[in-house]
Coordinates of C-alpha atoms and ligand atoms in Angstrom, one line a residue:
M999 CA 111.7 104.8 61.9
T1000 CA 112.4 107.7 64.2
Y1001 CA 110.7 107.7 67.6
R1002 CA 109.9 111.1 69.1
V1003 CA 110.1 111.4 72.9
L1004 CA 108.6 114.3 74.7
V1005 CA 110.0 115.1 78.2
S1006 CA 107.4 117.5 79.6
D1007 CA 108.6 117.8 83.2
P1008 CA 112.1 118.6 84.5
L1009 CA 114.0 115.3 84.3
S1010 CA 117.7 114.8 85.1
D1011 CA 119.8 115.4 81.9
E1012 CA 122.2 112.6 83.1
G1013 CA 119.2 110.4 83.5
I1014 CA 117.9 110.7 80.0
K1015 CA 121.3 110.1 78.5
P1016 CA 120.5 106.5 77.6
L1017 CA 117.7 107.9 75.3
R1018 CA 120.0 110.4 73.7
E1019 CA 122.4 107.6 72.8
I1020 CA 119.9 105.8 70.6
E1021 CA 120.2 106.9 67.0
N1022 CA 116.5 106.7 66.0
I1023 CA 115.2 108.6 69.1
E1024 CA 114.6 112.3 68.9
I1025 CA 114.0 114.1 72.2
V1026 CA 112.0 117.3 72.7
K1027 CA 112.8 118.4 76.3
N1028 CA 110.8 120.9 78.3
P1029 CA 109.3 122.9 75.4
G1030 CA 107.4 124.9 78.1
W1031 CA 104.0 124.0 76.7
D1032 CA 100.9 124.8 78.7
E1033 CA 98.0 122.4 78.8
A1034 CA 96.5 123.7 75.5
A1035 CA 99.9 123.5 73.7
L1036 CA 100.5 120.0 75.0
L1037 CA 97.1 118.9 73.8
E1038 CA 97.9 120.5 70.4
N1039 CA 101.2 118.8 70.0
I1040 CA 100.9 115.5 71.7
D1041 CA 100.0 113.6 68.5
Q1042 CA 103.6 114.0 67.3
F1043 CA 105.1 111.8 70.0
D1044 CA 105.7 108.1 70.5
A1045 CA 106.7 108.4 74.2
L1046 CA 106.0 110.9 76.9
L1047 CA 108.2 111.2 80.0
V1048 CA 106.8 113.0 83.1
R1049 CA 107.3 113.6 86.8
S1050 CA 104.2 114.7 88.7
Q1051 CA 103.5 118.1 87.2
T1052 CA 102.2 117.1 83.8
Q1053 CA 98.6 116.0 84.1
V1054 CA 98.2 113.0 81.7
T1055 CA 94.5 113.2 81.3
R1056 CA 91.9 111.3 79.2
P1057 CA 91.6 114.1 76.7
L1058 CA 95.4 114.2 76.3
L1059 CA 95.6 110.4 75.9
E1060 CA 92.7 110.3 73.4
K1061 CA 94.4 113.0 71.3
A1062 CA 97.8 111.1 71.4
S1063 CA 97.3 109.1 68.3
R1064 CA 101.1 108.1 68.1
L1065 CA 101.7 107.7 71.8
K1066 CA 102.7 104.2 72.8
I1067 CA 104.3 104.7 76.3
V1068 CA 104.2 107.1 79.2
G1069 CA 107.2 107.0 81.5
R1070 CA 106.7 108.3 85.0
A1071 CA 110.1 109.2 86.5
G1072 CA 109.0 108.4 90.1
V1073 CA 106.5 106.2 91.9
G1074 CA 103.1 107.9 92.1
V1075 CA 101.0 107.7 89.0
D1076 CA 98.0 109.7 90.3
N1077 CA 98.7 112.4 87.6
I1078 CA 98.1 109.8 84.9
D1079 CA 94.6 108.5 83.9
L1080 CA 95.5 104.8 83.9
E1081 CA 92.1 103.7 82.7
A1082 CA 92.3 106.0 79.7
A1083 CA 95.9 104.9 79.0
T1084 CA 94.9 101.2 79.0
E1085 CA 91.8 101.8 76.8
N1086 CA 94.0 103.6 74.3
G1087 CA 96.6 100.9 74.4
I1088 CA 99.2 103.1 75.9
I1089 CA 101.5 101.4 78.4
V1090 CA 102.5 103.3 81.6
V1091 CA 105.8 102.6 83.3
N1092 CA 107.2 104.1 86.4
A1093 CA 110.4 104.0 88.5
P1094 CA 109.3 102.6 91.8
N1095 CA 112.6 102.0 93.5
G1096 CA 114.8 105.0 92.5
N1097 CA 113.6 107.5 95.0
T1098 CA 112.7 105.3 98.0
N1099 CA 115.9 106.3 99.9
S1100 CA 115.5 110.0 99.2
A1101 CA 111.8 110.0 100.2
A1102 CA 112.6 108.1 103.4
E1103 CA 115.4 110.4 104.3
H1104 CA 113.2 113.4 103.7
T1105 CA 110.6 112.0 106.0
V1106 CA 113.1 111.5 108.8
A1107 CA 114.3 115.1 108.2
M1108 CA 110.7 116.3 108.5
I1109 CA 110.2 114.3 111.8
M1110 CA 113.3 115.8 113.2
S1111 CA 112.3 119.3 112.1
L1112 CA 109.1 118.8 114.0
S1113 CA 110.6 117.4 117.1
R1114 CA 113.2 120.2 117.4
N1115 CA 111.3 123.1 115.8
I1116 CA 114.3 123.6 113.5
P1117 CA 112.5 125.5 110.7
Q1118 CA 110.6 127.8 113.1
A1119 CA 113.8 128.5 115.2
F1120 CA 115.7 129.3 112.0
Y1121 CA 113.0 131.6 110.7
A1122 CA 112.9 133.4 114.1
L1123 CA 116.7 133.9 114.0
K1124 CA 116.4 135.3 110.5
Q1125 CA 113.9 137.7 112.0
K1126 CA 116.6 138.7 114.5
Q1127 CA 114.9 136.8 117.4
W1128 CA 117.1 134.8 119.8
D1129 CA 114.4 132.8 121.5
R1130 CA 115.5 129.6 123.3
K1131 CA 112.3 129.1 125.4
R1132 CA 109.8 129.1 122.5
F1133 CA 111.6 126.3 120.7
V1134 CA 112.1 123.6 123.3
G1135 CA 111.6 120.3 121.6
V1136 CA 111.1 116.6 122.4
E1137 CA 113.5 113.6 122.0
L1138 CA 112.6 110.9 119.6
K1139 CA 114.1 108.2 121.8
Q1140 CA 111.4 106.0 123.3
K1141 CA 108.6 107.9 121.5
T1142 CA 106.3 105.8 119.3
L1143 CA 106.2 106.3 115.5
G1144 CA 103.0 105.2 113.9
V1145 CA 103.5 104.2 110.3
V1146 CA 100.5 104.0 108.0
G1147 CA 101.5 102.1 104.9
L1148 CA 104.6 99.9 105.2
G1149 CA 105.7 99.6 101.6
R1150 CA 109.1 100.6 100.2
I1151 CA 109.3 104.0 101.8
G1152 CA 107.3 103.3 105.0
A1153 CA 109.7 100.3 105.7
E1154 CA 112.8 102.5 105.1
V1155 CA 111.4 105.1 107.5
A1156 CA 110.7 102.4 110.1
K1157 CA 114.3 101.2 109.9
R1158 CA 115.6 104.7 110.4
A1159 CA 113.2 105.4 113.3
K1160 CA 114.6 102.2 115.0
G1161 CA 118.0 103.8 114.6
Q1162 CA 116.6 106.8 116.6
R1163 CA 115.5 104.2 119.2
M1164 CA 111.9 104.9 118.6
N1165 CA 109.2 102.2 119.0
V1166 CA 107.5 101.6 115.6
V1167 CA 103.9 100.5 115.3
A1168 CA 102.8 100.0 111.7
Y1169 CA 99.6 99.3 109.8
D1170 CA 99.6 97.9 106.3
P1171 CA 97.1 95.4 104.9
F1172 CA 100.0 93.3 103.6
L1173 CA 102.2 93.4 106.8
T1174 CA 102.6 90.0 108.4
D1175 CA 103.5 89.4 112.0
E1176 CA 106.7 87.5 110.8
K1177 CA 107.8 90.5 108.8
A1178 CA 107.1 92.9 111.6
E1179 CA 109.0 90.7 114.0
R1180 CA 112.0 90.5 111.7
M1181 CA 112.0 94.3 111.5
G1182 CA 111.6 94.7 115.2
I1183 CA 108.3 96.6 114.9
T1184 CA 104.7 96.0 116.0
N1185 CA 102.1 94.9 113.4
A1186 CA 98.9 96.7 114.4
T1187 CA 95.5 97.8 113.1
L1188 CA 95.0 101.3 111.8
E1189 CA 93.1 102.3 114.9
E1190 CA 95.9 100.9 117.1
V1191 CA 98.5 102.9 115.1
L1192 CA 96.4 106.1 115.4
R1193 CA 96.0 105.6 119.2
A1194 CA 99.7 104.7 119.8
G1195 CA 101.7 107.2 117.8
D1196 CA 103.5 110.2 119.3
F1197 CA 104.4 110.9 115.6
I1198 CA 102.3 109.5 112.8
T1199 CA 103.6 109.3 109.3
V1200 CA 101.6 108.2 106.2
H1201 CA 103.2 106.3 103.3
T1202 CA 100.3 104.9 101.3
P1203 CA 99.5 105.7 97.7
L1204 CA 96.6 108.1 97.2
L1205 CA 93.7 105.8 96.2
K1206 CA 89.9 105.9 96.7
E1207 CA 90.4 104.0 99.9
T1208 CA 93.1 106.2 101.2
K1209 CA 91.6 109.6 100.3
H1210 CA 91.1 111.4 103.6
L1211 CA 92.2 108.3 105.5
I1212 CA 93.4 110.7 108.2
N1213 CA 90.2 112.7 108.8
A1214 CA 88.5 114.3 111.8
E1215 CA 87.5 110.9 113.3
A1216 CA 91.1 109.7 112.9
F1217 CA 92.4 112.8 114.7
E1218 CA 89.9 112.1 117.6
L1219 CA 91.5 108.7 118.1
M1220 CA 95.0 110.1 118.4
K1221 CA 97.0 111.1 121.5
D1222 CA 96.8 114.8 122.5
G1223 CA 99.8 116.5 121.2
V1224 CA 100.4 114.1 118.4
Q1225 CA 102.7 115.2 115.5
I1226 CA 101.7 114.4 111.9
V1227 CA 103.9 113.8 108.8
N1228 CA 102.9 113.5 105.2
C1229 CA 105.6 112.9 102.6
A1230 CA 103.5 110.6 100.5
R1231 CA 100.5 112.3 98.8
G1232 CA 98.3 115.2 99.4
G1233 CA 94.8 114.1 100.1
I1234 CA 95.6 111.2 102.3
I1235 CA 95.2 113.7 105.2
D1236 CA 92.1 115.8 105.1
E1237 CA 93.7 119.3 105.2
D1238 CA 90.6 121.0 106.7
A1239 CA 90.4 118.4 109.5
L1240 CA 94.2 118.8 110.1
Y1241 CA 93.8 122.6 110.4
D1242 CA 91.0 122.3 112.9
A1243 CA 92.9 119.7 114.9
I1244 CA 96.0 122.0 115.1
V1245 CA 93.9 125.0 116.1
S1246 CA 92.1 123.0 118.8
G1247 CA 95.5 121.9 120.2
K1248 CA 94.8 118.2 119.5
V1249 CA 97.7 118.1 117.0
A1250 CA 100.9 119.7 118.2
G1251 CA 102.5 120.0 114.8
A1252 CA 102.5 118.8 111.2
A1253 CA 105.2 118.4 108.6
L1254 CA 104.0 118.3 105.1
D1255 CA 105.8 117.8 101.8
V1256 CA 102.6 117.1 99.7
F1257 CA 99.3 118.9 99.4
E1258 CA 95.8 118.3 98.0
Q1259 CA 96.4 121.0 95.4
E1260 CA 99.9 121.5 94.0
P1261 CA 101.5 123.9 93.3
F1262 CA 100.3 126.8 95.4
T1263 CA 101.5 130.2 96.6
E1264 CA 99.2 130.5 99.6
H1265 CA 97.8 127.8 101.9
K1266 CA 95.8 128.1 105.1
L1267 CA 97.8 125.4 106.8
L1268 CA 101.0 127.5 106.3
T1269 CA 99.5 130.3 108.4
L1270 CA 99.9 128.1 111.4
P1271 CA 103.2 128.2 113.3
E1272 CA 102.9 124.5 114.1
V1273 CA 103.2 123.6 110.4
V1274 CA 106.5 123.0 108.6
A1275 CA 106.4 122.3 104.9
T1276 CA 108.4 121.7 101.8
P1277 CA 107.2 122.0 98.2
H1278 CA 107.1 118.2 97.3
L1279 CA 110.8 117.7 97.7
G1280 CA 110.8 114.1 98.9
A1281 CA 112.4 112.7 95.8
S1282 CA 114.3 115.9 94.9
T1283 CA 117.9 114.7 95.3
I1284 CA 120.5 114.5 92.6
E1285 CA 120.8 110.8 93.1
A1286 CA 117.1 110.0 93.0
Q1287 CA 116.4 112.1 90.0
E1288 CA 119.2 110.5 88.1
I1289 CA 118.1 107.0 89.0
V1290 CA 114.4 107.5 88.2
A1291 CA 115.2 109.1 84.9
I1292 CA 117.6 106.3 84.0
D1293 CA 115.1 103.7 85.0
V1294 CA 112.2 105.1 82.9
S1295 CA 114.6 105.8 79.9
H1296 CA 115.7 102.2 79.9
D1297 CA 112.1 101.0 80.0
V1298 CA 111.1 103.3 77.2
I1299 CA 114.0 102.0 75.1
R1300 CA 113.1 98.4 75.9
F1301 CA 109.5 99.0 74.9
L1302 CA 110.3 100.8 71.6
E1303 CA 112.7 98.0 70.8
G1304 CA 109.8 95.5 71.3
K1305 CA 111.2 94.1 74.5
A1306 CA 109.3 93.5 77.8
V1307 CA 109.4 96.5 80.2
R1308 CA 110.6 96.2 83.8
H1309 CA 108.1 98.4 85.6
P1310 CA 104.7 98.3 83.9
V1311 CA 101.9 100.0 85.8
N1312 CA 98.8 99.1 83.7
M1313 CA 100.0 95.6 82.9
P1314 CA 101.0 92.9 85.3
S1315 CA 104.8 92.9 85.9
I1316 CA 106.6 89.6 85.1
P1317 CA 110.0 88.9 86.6
S1318 CA 112.6 89.0 83.9
E1319 CA 113.5 85.3 84.2
A1320 CA 109.9 84.3 83.6
M1321 CA 109.6 86.9 80.7
H1322 CA 112.6 85.3 79.1
Q1323 CA 110.8 81.9 79.1
I1324 CA 107.5 83.2 77.6
E1325 CA 108.6 85.9 75.2
P1326 CA 109.4 83.4 72.4
Y1327 CA 105.7 82.3 72.5
F1328 CA 104.3 85.8 71.8
Y1329 CA 104.7 85.5 68.1
L1330 CA 103.2 82.0 67.9
A1331 CA 100.2 83.1 70.0
E1332 CA 99.5 86.2 67.9
K1333 CA 99.7 84.2 64.6
L1334 CA 97.5 81.4 66.0
G1335 CA 95.0 84.1 67.0
T1336 CA 94.9 85.7 63.6
F1337 CA 94.7 82.2 62.0
I1338 CA 91.7 81.1 64.0
I1339 CA 89.7 84.3 63.6
D1340 CA 90.2 84.1 59.8
L1341 CA 89.2 80.5 59.9
A1342 CA 86.1 81.3 62.0
N1343 CA 85.3 84.2 59.7
E1344 CA 82.7 85.7 61.9
V1345 CA 82.3 87.7 65.1
I1346 CA 83.0 85.4 68.0
N1347 CA 82.0 85.6 71.7
D1348 CA 84.3 83.2 73.4
I1349 CA 88.0 82.5 73.4
R1350 CA 89.5 79.5 75.2
I1351 CA 93.2 79.0 75.4
T1352 CA 94.8 75.9 76.7
Y1353 CA 98.5 75.7 77.5
S1354 CA 100.0 72.2 77.6
G1355 CA 103.3 70.5 78.4
E1356 CA 106.0 72.8 79.7
L1357 CA 103.7 75.8 79.4
S1358 CA 101.5 74.4 82.1
D1359 CA 103.7 75.7 84.9
I1360 CA 104.8 79.1 83.8
E1361 CA 103.0 82.5 83.8
T1362 CA 101.2 82.7 80.5
G1363 CA 99.1 85.9 80.9
P1364 CA 101.2 87.9 78.4
V1365 CA 101.0 85.0 75.9
T1366 CA 97.2 85.1 76.2
R1367 CA 97.2 88.9 75.6
N1368 CA 99.2 88.3 72.4
A1369 CA 96.7 85.6 71.2
V1370 CA 93.8 87.9 71.9
K1371 CA 95.6 90.7 70.1
G1372 CA 96.0 88.5 67.1
I1373 CA 92.2 87.8 67.1
L1374 CA 91.0 91.4 67.7
K1375 CA 93.4 92.8 65.1
R1376 CA 91.0 91.6 62.5
F1377 CA 88.2 93.8 63.9
L1378 CA 90.2 96.7 65.4
G1379 CA 93.4 96.9 63.4
S1380 CA 96.4 98.6 65.0
R1381 CA 94.2 100.0 67.8
V1382 CA 94.7 96.8 69.7
N1383 CA 97.9 95.9 71.4
D1384 CA 99.2 93.8 74.4
V1385 CA 98.1 96.6 76.8
N1386 CA 94.4 96.8 75.8
A1387 CA 93.7 93.4 74.2
L1388 CA 91.9 92.0 77.3
Y1389 CA 90.1 95.2 78.0
L1390 CA 88.9 95.5 74.4
A1391 CA 87.8 91.9 74.4
D1392 CA 85.8 92.5 77.5
R1393 CA 84.3 95.7 76.0
K1394 CA 83.2 93.7 73.0
G1395 CA 81.5 91.1 75.2
I1396 CA 84.1 88.3 74.3
T1397 CA 85.0 86.1 77.2
V1398 CA 88.6 85.0 77.4
S1399 CA 89.6 82.0 79.5
E1400 CA 92.9 80.2 80.0
S1401 CA 93.5 76.6 81.2
K1402 CA 96.6 74.5 81.7
T1403 CA 97.4 70.8 81.4
S1404 CA 100.7 69.1 82.0
A1405 CA 99.7 66.4 79.4
Q1406 CA 102.2 66.7 76.6
K1407 CA 99.9 65.6 73.6
G1408 CA 103.0 64.7 71.6
F1409 CA 104.6 68.1 72.0
T1410 CA 106.8 69.5 74.7
N1411 CA 104.7 72.7 74.5
L1412 CA 101.4 73.3 72.8
I1413 CA 99.0 76.3 72.6
T1414 CA 95.5 75.5 71.6
I1415 CA 93.0 78.2 70.9
E1416 CA 89.3 77.5 70.5
V1417 CA 86.9 80.3 69.5
T1418 CA 83.1 80.1 69.5
G1419 CA 80.7 82.2 67.5
P1420 CA 77.1 81.9 66.2
S1421 CA 78.1 79.1 63.7
G1422 CA 80.0 77.0 66.3
S1423 CA 83.5 76.5 67.5
R1424 CA 86.9 76.3 65.6
K1425 CA 90.2 75.1 67.0
V1426 CA 93.8 75.6 66.2
A1427 CA 97.0 74.5 67.9
G1428 CA 100.6 75.5 67.5
T1429 CA 104.0 74.7 69.1
L1430 CA 107.5 76.1 69.3
L1431 CA 109.8 73.5 67.8
N1432 CA 113.5 73.6 68.7
G1433 CA 115.3 75.0 65.7
L1434 CA 112.2 75.4 63.6
G1435 CA 110.4 78.1 65.5
A1436 CA 106.6 78.5 65.4
R1437 CA 104.6 75.6 63.8
L1438 CA 100.9 75.2 63.2
V1439 CA 100.2 71.6 64.1
R1440 CA 96.4 71.2 64.4
V1441 CA 93.4 72.7 62.6
D1442 CA 90.0 71.6 63.9
G1443 CA 91.5 68.4 65.2
Y1444 CA 93.3 67.6 61.9
Q1445 CA 97.1 67.2 62.0
V1446 CA 99.1 69.6 59.9
D1447 CA 102.6 71.0 60.0
A1448 CA 103.2 74.5 58.6
T1449 CA 104.9 77.7 59.5
P1450 CA 102.1 80.2 60.5
E1451 CA 103.0 83.0 58.1
G1452 CA 102.3 84.4 54.7
H1453 CA 99.2 83.5 52.6
M1454 CA 97.5 80.3 53.6
V1455 CA 94.3 78.5 52.5
V1456 CA 92.2 76.0 54.5
I1457 CA 90.0 73.8 52.4
Q1458 CA 87.5 71.4 54.0
H1459 CA 86.6 68.6 51.5
I1460 CA 85.5 65.0 51.1
D1461 CA 88.4 62.5 50.9
Q1462 CA 88.0 61.2 47.4
P1463 CA 90.4 60.3 44.6
G1464 CA 91.3 63.2 42.3
V1465 CA 90.3 66.1 44.6
I1466 CA 93.9 67.1 45.2
G1467 CA 94.7 67.1 41.5
R1468 CA 91.6 69.2 40.6
M1469 CA 92.4 71.6 43.4
G1470 CA 96.0 72.0 42.1
S1471 CA 94.6 72.7 38.6
A1472 CA 92.1 75.3 39.9
F1473 CA 94.9 77.2 41.6
A1474 CA 97.1 77.0 38.4
E1475 CA 94.2 78.4 36.4
H1476 CA 94.2 81.4 38.6
N1477 CA 97.9 81.6 38.3
I1478 CA 98.5 81.0 42.0
N1479 CA 101.6 79.0 42.9
I1480 CA 101.2 76.5 45.8
A1481 CA 104.3 76.5 48.0
T1482 CA 103.3 73.8 50.5
M1483 CA 100.4 71.4 50.9
Q1484 CA 99.3 69.4 54.0
V1485 CA 96.4 67.0 53.9
D1486 CA 94.7 65.1 56.7
R1487 CA 91.4 63.2 57.0
S1488 CA 89.1 61.9 59.7
D1489 CA 88.7 58.5 57.9
V1490 CA 88.9 57.0 54.5
G1491 CA 86.3 58.7 52.2
G1492 CA 85.2 61.0 55.1
N1493 CA 85.9 64.7 56.0
A1494 CA 89.3 65.9 55.1
I1495 CA 91.3 69.1 55.3
M1496 CA 93.9 70.7 53.0
L1497 CA 96.2 73.4 54.3
L1498 CA 98.0 75.3 51.6
T1499 CA 100.6 78.0 51.6
I1500 CA 100.4 80.0 48.5
D1501 CA 102.6 82.8 47.1
R1502 CA 100.0 85.5 47.0
H1503 CA 96.7 86.5 48.5
L1504 CA 93.7 84.4 47.3
E1505 CA 91.3 86.9 45.9
D1506 CA 87.5 86.6 46.5
K1507 CA 86.8 85.7 42.9
A1508 CA 89.3 82.8 42.8
L1509 CA 88.2 81.7 46.2
S1510 CA 84.5 81.4 45.2
E1511 CA 85.3 79.6 42.0
I1512 CA 87.4 77.1 43.8
A1513 CA 84.7 76.7 46.5
L1514 CA 82.3 75.6 43.7
L1515 CA 84.3 72.5 42.9
D1516 CA 82.6 69.1 43.7
E1517 CA 83.6 67.6 47.1
I1518 CA 84.7 71.0 48.4
K1519 CA 82.9 72.1 51.6
S1520 CA 84.6 75.3 52.3
V1521 CA 87.6 77.4 51.3
T1522 CA 89.0 80.0 53.7
A1523 CA 91.9 82.4 52.8
I1524 CA 94.1 83.3 55.7
D1525 CA 96.7 86.1 55.5
L1526 CA 99.2 86.1 58.4
Ligands
NAD1990 P1 104.6 101.3 98.0 O1 103.7 100.8 97.0 O2 105.9 100.5 98.1 O3 103.9 101.3 99.4 C1 102.7 101.7 99.6 C2 102.1 100.8 100.8 O4 100.8 101.3 101.1 C3 101.9 99.3 100.3 O5 102.6 98.5 101.2 C4 100.4 99.1 100.5 O6 100.1 97.8 100.9 C5 100.1 100.2 101.5 N1 98.7 100.6 101.6 C6 97.8 100.7 100.5 N2 96.6 101.0 101.0 C7 96.7 101.1 102.3 C8 95.7 101.5 103.3 N3 94.5 101.7 103.1 N4 96.2 101.5 104.6 C9 97.5 101.2 104.9 N5 98.4 100.9 104.0 C10 98.0 100.8 102.7 O7 104.9 102.8 97.7 P2 106.2 103.7 98.1 O8 107.2 103.6 97.1 O9 106.5 103.3 99.5 O10 105.5 105.1 98.1 C11 104.6 105.5 99.2 C12 104.0 106.9 98.9 O11 105.0 107.9 98.8 C13 103.2 107.0 97.5 O12 102.1 107.7 97.7 C14 104.2 107.7 96.6 O13 103.6 108.4 95.6 C15 104.8 108.7 97.6 N6 106.1 109.2 97.2 C16 106.3 110.6 97.5 C17 107.5 111.2 97.2 C18 107.7 112.6 97.5 O14 108.4 113.3 96.7 N7 107.1 113.2 98.5 C19 108.5 110.4 96.7 C20 108.3 109.1 96.4 C21 107.1 108.5 96.7
MLT1991 C1 106.9 110.2 93.4 O1 105.8 109.7 93.4 O2 107.8 109.5 92.9 C2 107.2 111.5 93.9 O3 106.1 112.2 94.1 C3 108.3 112.2 93.4 C4 108.2 113.1 92.2 O4 107.8 114.2 92.4 O5 108.4 112.6 91.1

């Protein structure tokens, strides 16, 4: 199978080399499609790689029938409709670490441009004006830098500001006093940061909560003559309020790398001499572009090879060591899910998964998603995958719960799935056996031992002499070879179960004829 990868924004050639080295990956790079052409062609691709220009919208994702993964070569995913991606089972990965250093350095360059009027002085010189008085600056030493958002980039900026002997005051909901103390900075509230800063720099993502976080009221709280920096995302600062604050003299200067609308050729803030700006260049270094492209390329390759990705955005990220531990259970969980839904043979409304033994103290969320995927596949086919399994279960009104017990129940690891529908509950359990792989070990409380694959039949019957023989003959009459047979009973002469593996699918006609035999309570065909 050949995978087709569309690279729709300018990505480093060196960075996408890992993709080029894979034989069954075909790359279409920068075909120069506009929005309409992209929409027209997107259904030919398995993977899409973007920076921030391509708008990965709901209509695009809904049209992308082949698309499995979107790779964002950078941090911010505000150009991608994550909800629509999840709903359509498309995983989004990013490269969160690759451009931290470049963005932090760019922020420092912007702060220094502001403090010493470097761009304005250079511009004047180009206009043949030698003007030393107009461009007197201020030192950074002993000034206060207010940092809003102390994540990867905010923290790197803070470290560099300390190198300039600035005092750093930061606000981030996740900043602890211990971390602040370790970094030699002050942990403060947003209001304290706004009041204290001679320079204020924002480093949050653009979210509902951070949209216009720096607005007219925020400017009111600031020191007169404050200088503002935004190398994070346009929209965190209310541009109209910033314009007014500069014109009123409250804000002495602003350095902006990002804007509410990008790209543009004219902007009212750029008519002000106090504003210096770059066209979203924070991550535009050779080093950062290479690293982010390499990072997403590797994640796309991992994903297309069926391996766990390193930087998922619309799925929880699992450290690689933990992933190593749980990956072998994915297959078992999916097979158990398909087995139980075939056994229940009706639309269900509740799924309970219990992890026992050594599974009780590891992260099992991805295993649950595989079990739910196995169940929903019966209703939704290939539309369901690990990314959207829980979302789709929720949409269908099916509750999913997970519990854990360290009790071994005779197995070092055991996954038990119980589903409930209008006719009641059904239960199945499986384990991973050293050397033997996935085994089905319980069906509705009866003990069995079978590999969960191929064509299986579950027969509920009354434990009586001759039943097994009659059953064997009935299958022979339909020319169906029985490969394995497991039998267990509740008590002598009571309810019993037979689990067969057969060589081909049990058709409806044969199934209903076998179900008519005396002592048979039910026959269910299961194809895994
Ligand atoms: P990050 O996730 O490491 O850090 C973001 C921090 O913001 C987190 O610590 C989070 O707790 C904090 N935060 C969230 N909501 C907040 C709020 N309401 N108030 C205060 N803090 C809040 O992200 P990062 O890698 O440091 O990136 C930061 C920003 O920089 C993002 O917007 C990213 O898109 C942008 N970025 C821009 C460029 C560029 O080219 N200009 C390059 C890289 C990143
Ligand atoms: C990012 O979020 O990583 C930056 O905006 C850089 C980019 O333009 O890709």
